[in-house]
Amino acid sequence: MGILDGLMGNASEADLQAVEKDLENIVTENERVEKAFKIIRDLIVFTNKRLILIDKQGMTGKKVEYHSVPYRSVTHYSVETAGTFDMDAELKIFISSTAHPISKQFRKDKSIYDVQKALATYVNQ
């Protein structure tokens, strides 16, 4: 991923070894990181057991929220592509028993499709 892509909000595949090292206290013994996408400082991580949404907060990014979603809890998801004047694309993930979807913003590029394909692969297993 180029630095400009990261600053623009374009998702790109993250280095799996680095992600595994960062998540060594989060993943379980029989769980492995299989795919990960970085959006600026945040991550969308697909393991063999669940989806982990990582939100780095604050100026330094030391405060981190780990939102863990078992794949069986994803009821549906949607992709809203960017238009001519609208520069943002949006991925919405609907979780059972929640009123509002999890929403992630992407810039006008093709990376939202890569994330959507990974989500389709893991949710439909």
PDB file of C-alpha atoms in Angstrom:
ATOM      1  CA  MET A   1       0.000   0.000   0.000  1.00  0.00           C
ATOM      2  CA  GLY A   2       1.300   3.395  -0.889  1.00  0.00           C
ATOM      3  CA  ILE A   3       1.253   6.101   1.770  1.00  0.00           C
ATOM      4  CA  LEU A   4      -1.009   8.204  -0.441  1.00  0.00           C
ATOM      5  CA  ASP A   5      -3.561   5.367  -0.718  1.00  0.00           C
ATOM      6  CA  GLY A   6      -3.660   5.036   3.064  1.00  0.00           C
ATOM      7  CA  LEU A   7      -4.167   8.741   3.588  1.00  0.00           C
ATOM      8  CA  MET A   8      -6.907   8.810   0.973  1.00  0.00           C
ATOM      9  CA  GLY A   9      -8.876   6.062   2.748  1.00  0.00           C
ATOM     10  CA  ASN A  10      -8.295   3.395   0.140  1.00  0.00           C
ATOM     11  CA  ALA A  11      -8.249  -0.108   1.561  1.00  0.00           C
ATOM     12  CA  SER A  12      -5.344  -2.340   0.755  1.00  0.00           C
ATOM     13  CA  GLU A  13      -4.332  -5.790   1.869  1.00  0.00           C
ATOM     14  CA  ALA A  14      -2.303  -5.715   5.059  1.00  0.00           C
ATOM     15  CA  ASP A  15       0.758  -7.811   5.837  1.00  0.00           C
ATOM     16  CA  LEU A  16      -0.657 -10.942   7.511  1.00  0.00           C
ATOM     17  CA  GLN A  17       2.441 -11.597   9.631  1.00  0.00           C
ATOM     18  CA  ALA A  18       2.316  -8.069  11.067  1.00  0.00           C
ATOM     19  CA  VAL A  19      -1.407  -8.363  11.745  1.00  0.00           C
ATOM     20  CA  GLU A  20      -0.957 -11.754  13.444  1.00  0.00           C
ATOM     21  CA  LYS A  21       1.733 -10.277  15.678  1.00  0.00           C
ATOM     22  CA  ASP A  22      -0.506  -7.321  16.587  1.00  0.00           C
ATOM     23  CA  LEU A  23      -3.409  -9.658  17.388  1.00  0.00           C
ATOM     24  CA  GLU A  24      -1.524 -12.332  19.314  1.00  0.00           C
ATOM     25  CA  ASN A  25      -3.415 -11.396  22.505  1.00  0.00           C
ATOM     26  CA  ILE A  26      -6.787 -11.291  20.700  1.00  0.00           C
ATOM     27  CA  VAL A  27      -6.963 -14.441  18.570  1.00  0.00           C
ATOM     28  CA  THR A  28      -7.594 -17.837  20.121  1.00  0.00           C
ATOM     29  CA  GLU A  29      -5.298 -20.824  20.070  1.00  0.00           C
ATOM     30  CA  ASN A  30      -6.977 -22.477  17.062  1.00  0.00           C
ATOM     31  CA  GLU A  31      -7.640 -19.253  15.190  1.00  0.00           C
ATOM     32  CA  ARG A  32      -5.583 -17.891  12.327  1.00  0.00           C
ATOM     33  CA  VAL A  33      -5.638 -14.611  10.423  1.00  0.00           C
ATOM     34  CA  GLU A  34      -6.431 -15.345   6.779  1.00  0.00           C
ATOM     35  CA  LYS A  35      -7.013 -11.928   5.208  1.00  0.00           C
ATOM     36  CA  ALA A  36      -6.711  -8.340   6.385  1.00  0.00           C
ATOM     37  CA  PHE A  37      -7.369  -4.916   4.894  1.00  0.00           C
ATOM     38  CA  LYS A  38      -6.037  -1.615   6.155  1.00  0.00           C
ATOM     39  CA  ILE A  39      -7.994   1.637   5.845  1.00  0.00           C
ATOM     40  CA  ILE A  40      -5.873   4.542   7.085  1.00  0.00           C
ATOM     41  CA  ARG A  41      -5.180   3.309  10.664  1.00  0.00           C
ATOM     42  CA  ASP A  42      -8.084   0.884  10.978  1.00  0.00           C
ATOM     43  CA  LEU A  43      -8.163  -2.781   9.986  1.00  0.00           C
ATOM     44  CA  ILE A  44     -10.750  -5.261   8.775  1.00  0.00           C
ATOM     45  CA  VAL A  45      -9.472  -8.726   9.674  1.00  0.00           C
ATOM     46  CA  PHE A  46     -10.872 -12.054   8.514  1.00  0.00           C
ATOM     47  CA  THR A  47      -9.871 -15.077  10.583  1.00  0.00           C
ATOM     48  CA  ASN A  48     -10.982 -18.654  10.105  1.00  0.00           C
ATOM     49  CA  LYS A  49     -13.533 -18.074  12.922  1.00  0.00           C
ATOM     50  CA  ARG A  50     -14.681 -14.423  12.916  1.00  0.00           C
ATOM     51  CA  LEU A  51     -14.490 -10.912  11.554  1.00  0.00           C
ATOM     52  CA  ILE A  52     -12.485  -8.461  13.658  1.00  0.00           C
ATOM     53  CA  LEU A  53     -12.926  -4.724  13.051  1.00  0.00           C
ATOM     54  CA  ILE A  54     -10.083  -2.739  14.574  1.00  0.00           C
ATOM     55  CA  ASP A  55     -10.606   0.964  15.244  1.00  0.00           C
ATOM     56  CA  LYS A  56      -7.527   2.884  16.358  1.00  0.00           C
ATOM     57  CA  GLN A  57      -8.606   6.005  18.218  1.00  0.00           C
ATOM     58  CA  GLY A  58      -7.069   9.242  19.412  1.00  0.00           C
ATOM     59  CA  MET A  59      -4.088  11.189  18.181  1.00  0.00           C
ATOM     60  CA  THR A  60      -1.567   8.446  18.907  1.00  0.00           C
ATOM     61  CA  GLY A  61      -3.742   5.462  18.058  1.00  0.00           C
ATOM     62  CA  LYS A  62      -2.863   3.785  21.359  1.00  0.00           C
ATOM     63  CA  LYS A  63      -6.531   3.416  22.292  1.00  0.00           C
ATOM     64  CA  VAL A  64      -7.904   0.564  20.182  1.00  0.00           C
ATOM     65  CA  GLU A  65     -11.373  -0.933  19.885  1.00  0.00           C
ATOM     66  CA  TYR A  66     -11.578  -4.565  18.741  1.00  0.00           C
ATOM     67  CA  HIS A  67     -15.069  -5.378  17.473  1.00  0.00           C
ATOM     68  CA  SER A  68     -15.421  -9.130  17.067  1.00  0.00           C
ATOM     69  CA  VAL A  69     -18.249 -10.508  14.928  1.00  0.00           C
ATOM     70  CA  PRO A  70     -18.810 -14.245  14.460  1.00  0.00           C
ATOM     71  CA  TYR A  71     -19.581 -14.918  10.809  1.00  0.00           C
ATOM     72  CA  ARG A  72     -22.876 -16.613  11.725  1.00  0.00           C
ATOM     73  CA  SER A  73     -24.085 -13.268  13.174  1.00  0.00           C
ATOM     74  CA  VAL A  74     -23.797 -11.432   9.853  1.00  0.00           C
ATOM     75  CA  THR A  75     -27.313 -11.408   8.425  1.00  0.00           C
ATOM     76  CA  HIS A  76     -26.528  -9.406   5.290  1.00  0.00           C
ATOM     77  CA  TYR A  77     -24.276  -6.669   3.936  1.00  0.00           C
ATOM     78  CA  SER A  78     -24.416  -3.998   1.281  1.00  0.00           C
ATOM     79  CA  VAL A  79     -22.013  -2.005  -0.848  1.00  0.00           C
ATOM     80  CA  GLU A  80     -22.840   1.516  -1.928  1.00  0.00           C
ATOM     81  CA  THR A  81     -20.475   2.647  -4.645  1.00  0.00           C
ATOM     82  CA  ALA A  82     -19.216   6.183  -5.125  1.00  0.00           C
ATOM     83  CA  GLY A  83     -20.942   8.329  -7.719  1.00  0.00           C
ATOM     84  CA  THR A  84     -19.701  11.076  -9.975  1.00  0.00           C
ATOM     85  CA  PHE A  85     -19.839  13.790  -7.318  1.00  0.00           C
ATOM     86  CA  ASP A  86     -19.864  11.545  -4.253  1.00  0.00           C
ATOM     87  CA  MET A  87     -16.294  10.509  -3.485  1.00  0.00           C
ATOM     88  CA  ASP A  88     -17.134   7.932  -0.796  1.00  0.00           C
ATOM     89  CA  ALA A  89     -18.197   4.332  -1.108  1.00  0.00           C
ATOM     90  CA  GLU A  90     -19.684   2.556   1.887  1.00  0.00           C
ATOM     91  CA  LEU A  91     -19.809  -1.003   3.177  1.00  0.00           C
ATOM     92  CA  LYS A  92     -22.607  -1.808   5.627  1.00  0.00           C
ATOM     93  CA  ILE A  93     -22.564  -5.022   7.638  1.00  0.00           C
ATOM     94  CA  PHE A  94     -25.820  -5.967   9.346  1.00  0.00           C
ATOM     95  CA  ILE A  95     -25.490  -8.026  12.516  1.00  0.00           C
ATOM     96  CA  SER A  96     -28.335 -10.070  14.005  1.00  0.00           C
ATOM     97  CA  SER A  97     -30.089  -8.431  16.972  1.00  0.00           C
ATOM     98  CA  THR A  98     -28.638  -4.951  16.317  1.00  0.00           C
ATOM     99  CA  ALA A  99     -30.649  -2.003  15.075  1.00  0.00           C
ATOM    100  CA  HIS A 100     -27.911  -0.284  13.075  1.00  0.00           C
ATOM    101  CA  PRO A 101     -25.330  -1.743  10.691  1.00  0.00           C
ATOM    102  CA  ILE A 102     -21.588  -1.454  11.064  1.00  0.00           C
ATOM    103  CA  SER A 103     -20.534   1.063   8.441  1.00  0.00           C
ATOM    104  CA  LYS A 104     -17.105   1.541   6.879  1.00  0.00           C
ATOM    105  CA  GLN A 105     -16.241   4.350   4.472  1.00  0.00           C
ATOM    106  CA  PHE A 106     -14.002   3.864   1.453  1.00  0.00           C
ATOM    107  CA  ARG A 107     -12.735   6.323  -1.092  1.00  0.00           C
ATOM    108  CA  LYS A 108     -13.632   6.104  -4.761  1.00  0.00           C
ATOM    109  CA  ASP A 109     -11.570   3.090  -5.761  1.00  0.00           C
ATOM    110  CA  LYS A 110     -11.998  -0.618  -6.352  1.00  0.00           C
ATOM    111  CA  SER A 111     -10.829  -1.756  -2.881  1.00  0.00           C
ATOM    112  CA  ILE A 112     -14.377  -1.932  -1.501  1.00  0.00           C
ATOM    113  CA  TYR A 113     -14.982  -4.826  -3.903  1.00  0.00           C
ATOM    114  CA  ASP A 114     -12.004  -6.769  -2.515  1.00  0.00           C
ATOM    115  CA  VAL A 115     -13.350  -6.392   1.024  1.00  0.00           C
ATOM    116  CA  GLN A 116     -16.860  -7.338  -0.114  1.00  0.00           C
ATOM    117  CA  LYS A 117     -15.545 -10.477  -1.864  1.00  0.00           C
ATOM    118  CA  ALA A 118     -13.710 -11.546   1.285  1.00  0.00           C
ATOM    119  CA  LEU A 119     -16.840 -10.925   3.359  1.00  0.00           C
ATOM    120  CA  ALA A 120     -18.924 -12.988   0.907  1.00  0.00           C
ATOM    121  CA  THR A 121     -16.393 -15.821   1.052  1.00  0.00           C
ATOM    122  CA  TYR A 122     -16.288 -16.048   4.850  1.00  0.00           C
ATOM    123  CA  VAL A 123     -19.967 -15.379   5.617  1.00  0.00           C
ATOM    124  CA  ASN A 124     -21.163 -17.979   3.102  1.00  0.00           C
ATOM    125  CA  GLN A 125     -18.966 -20.825   4.390  1.00  0.00           C
TER     126      GLN A 125
END
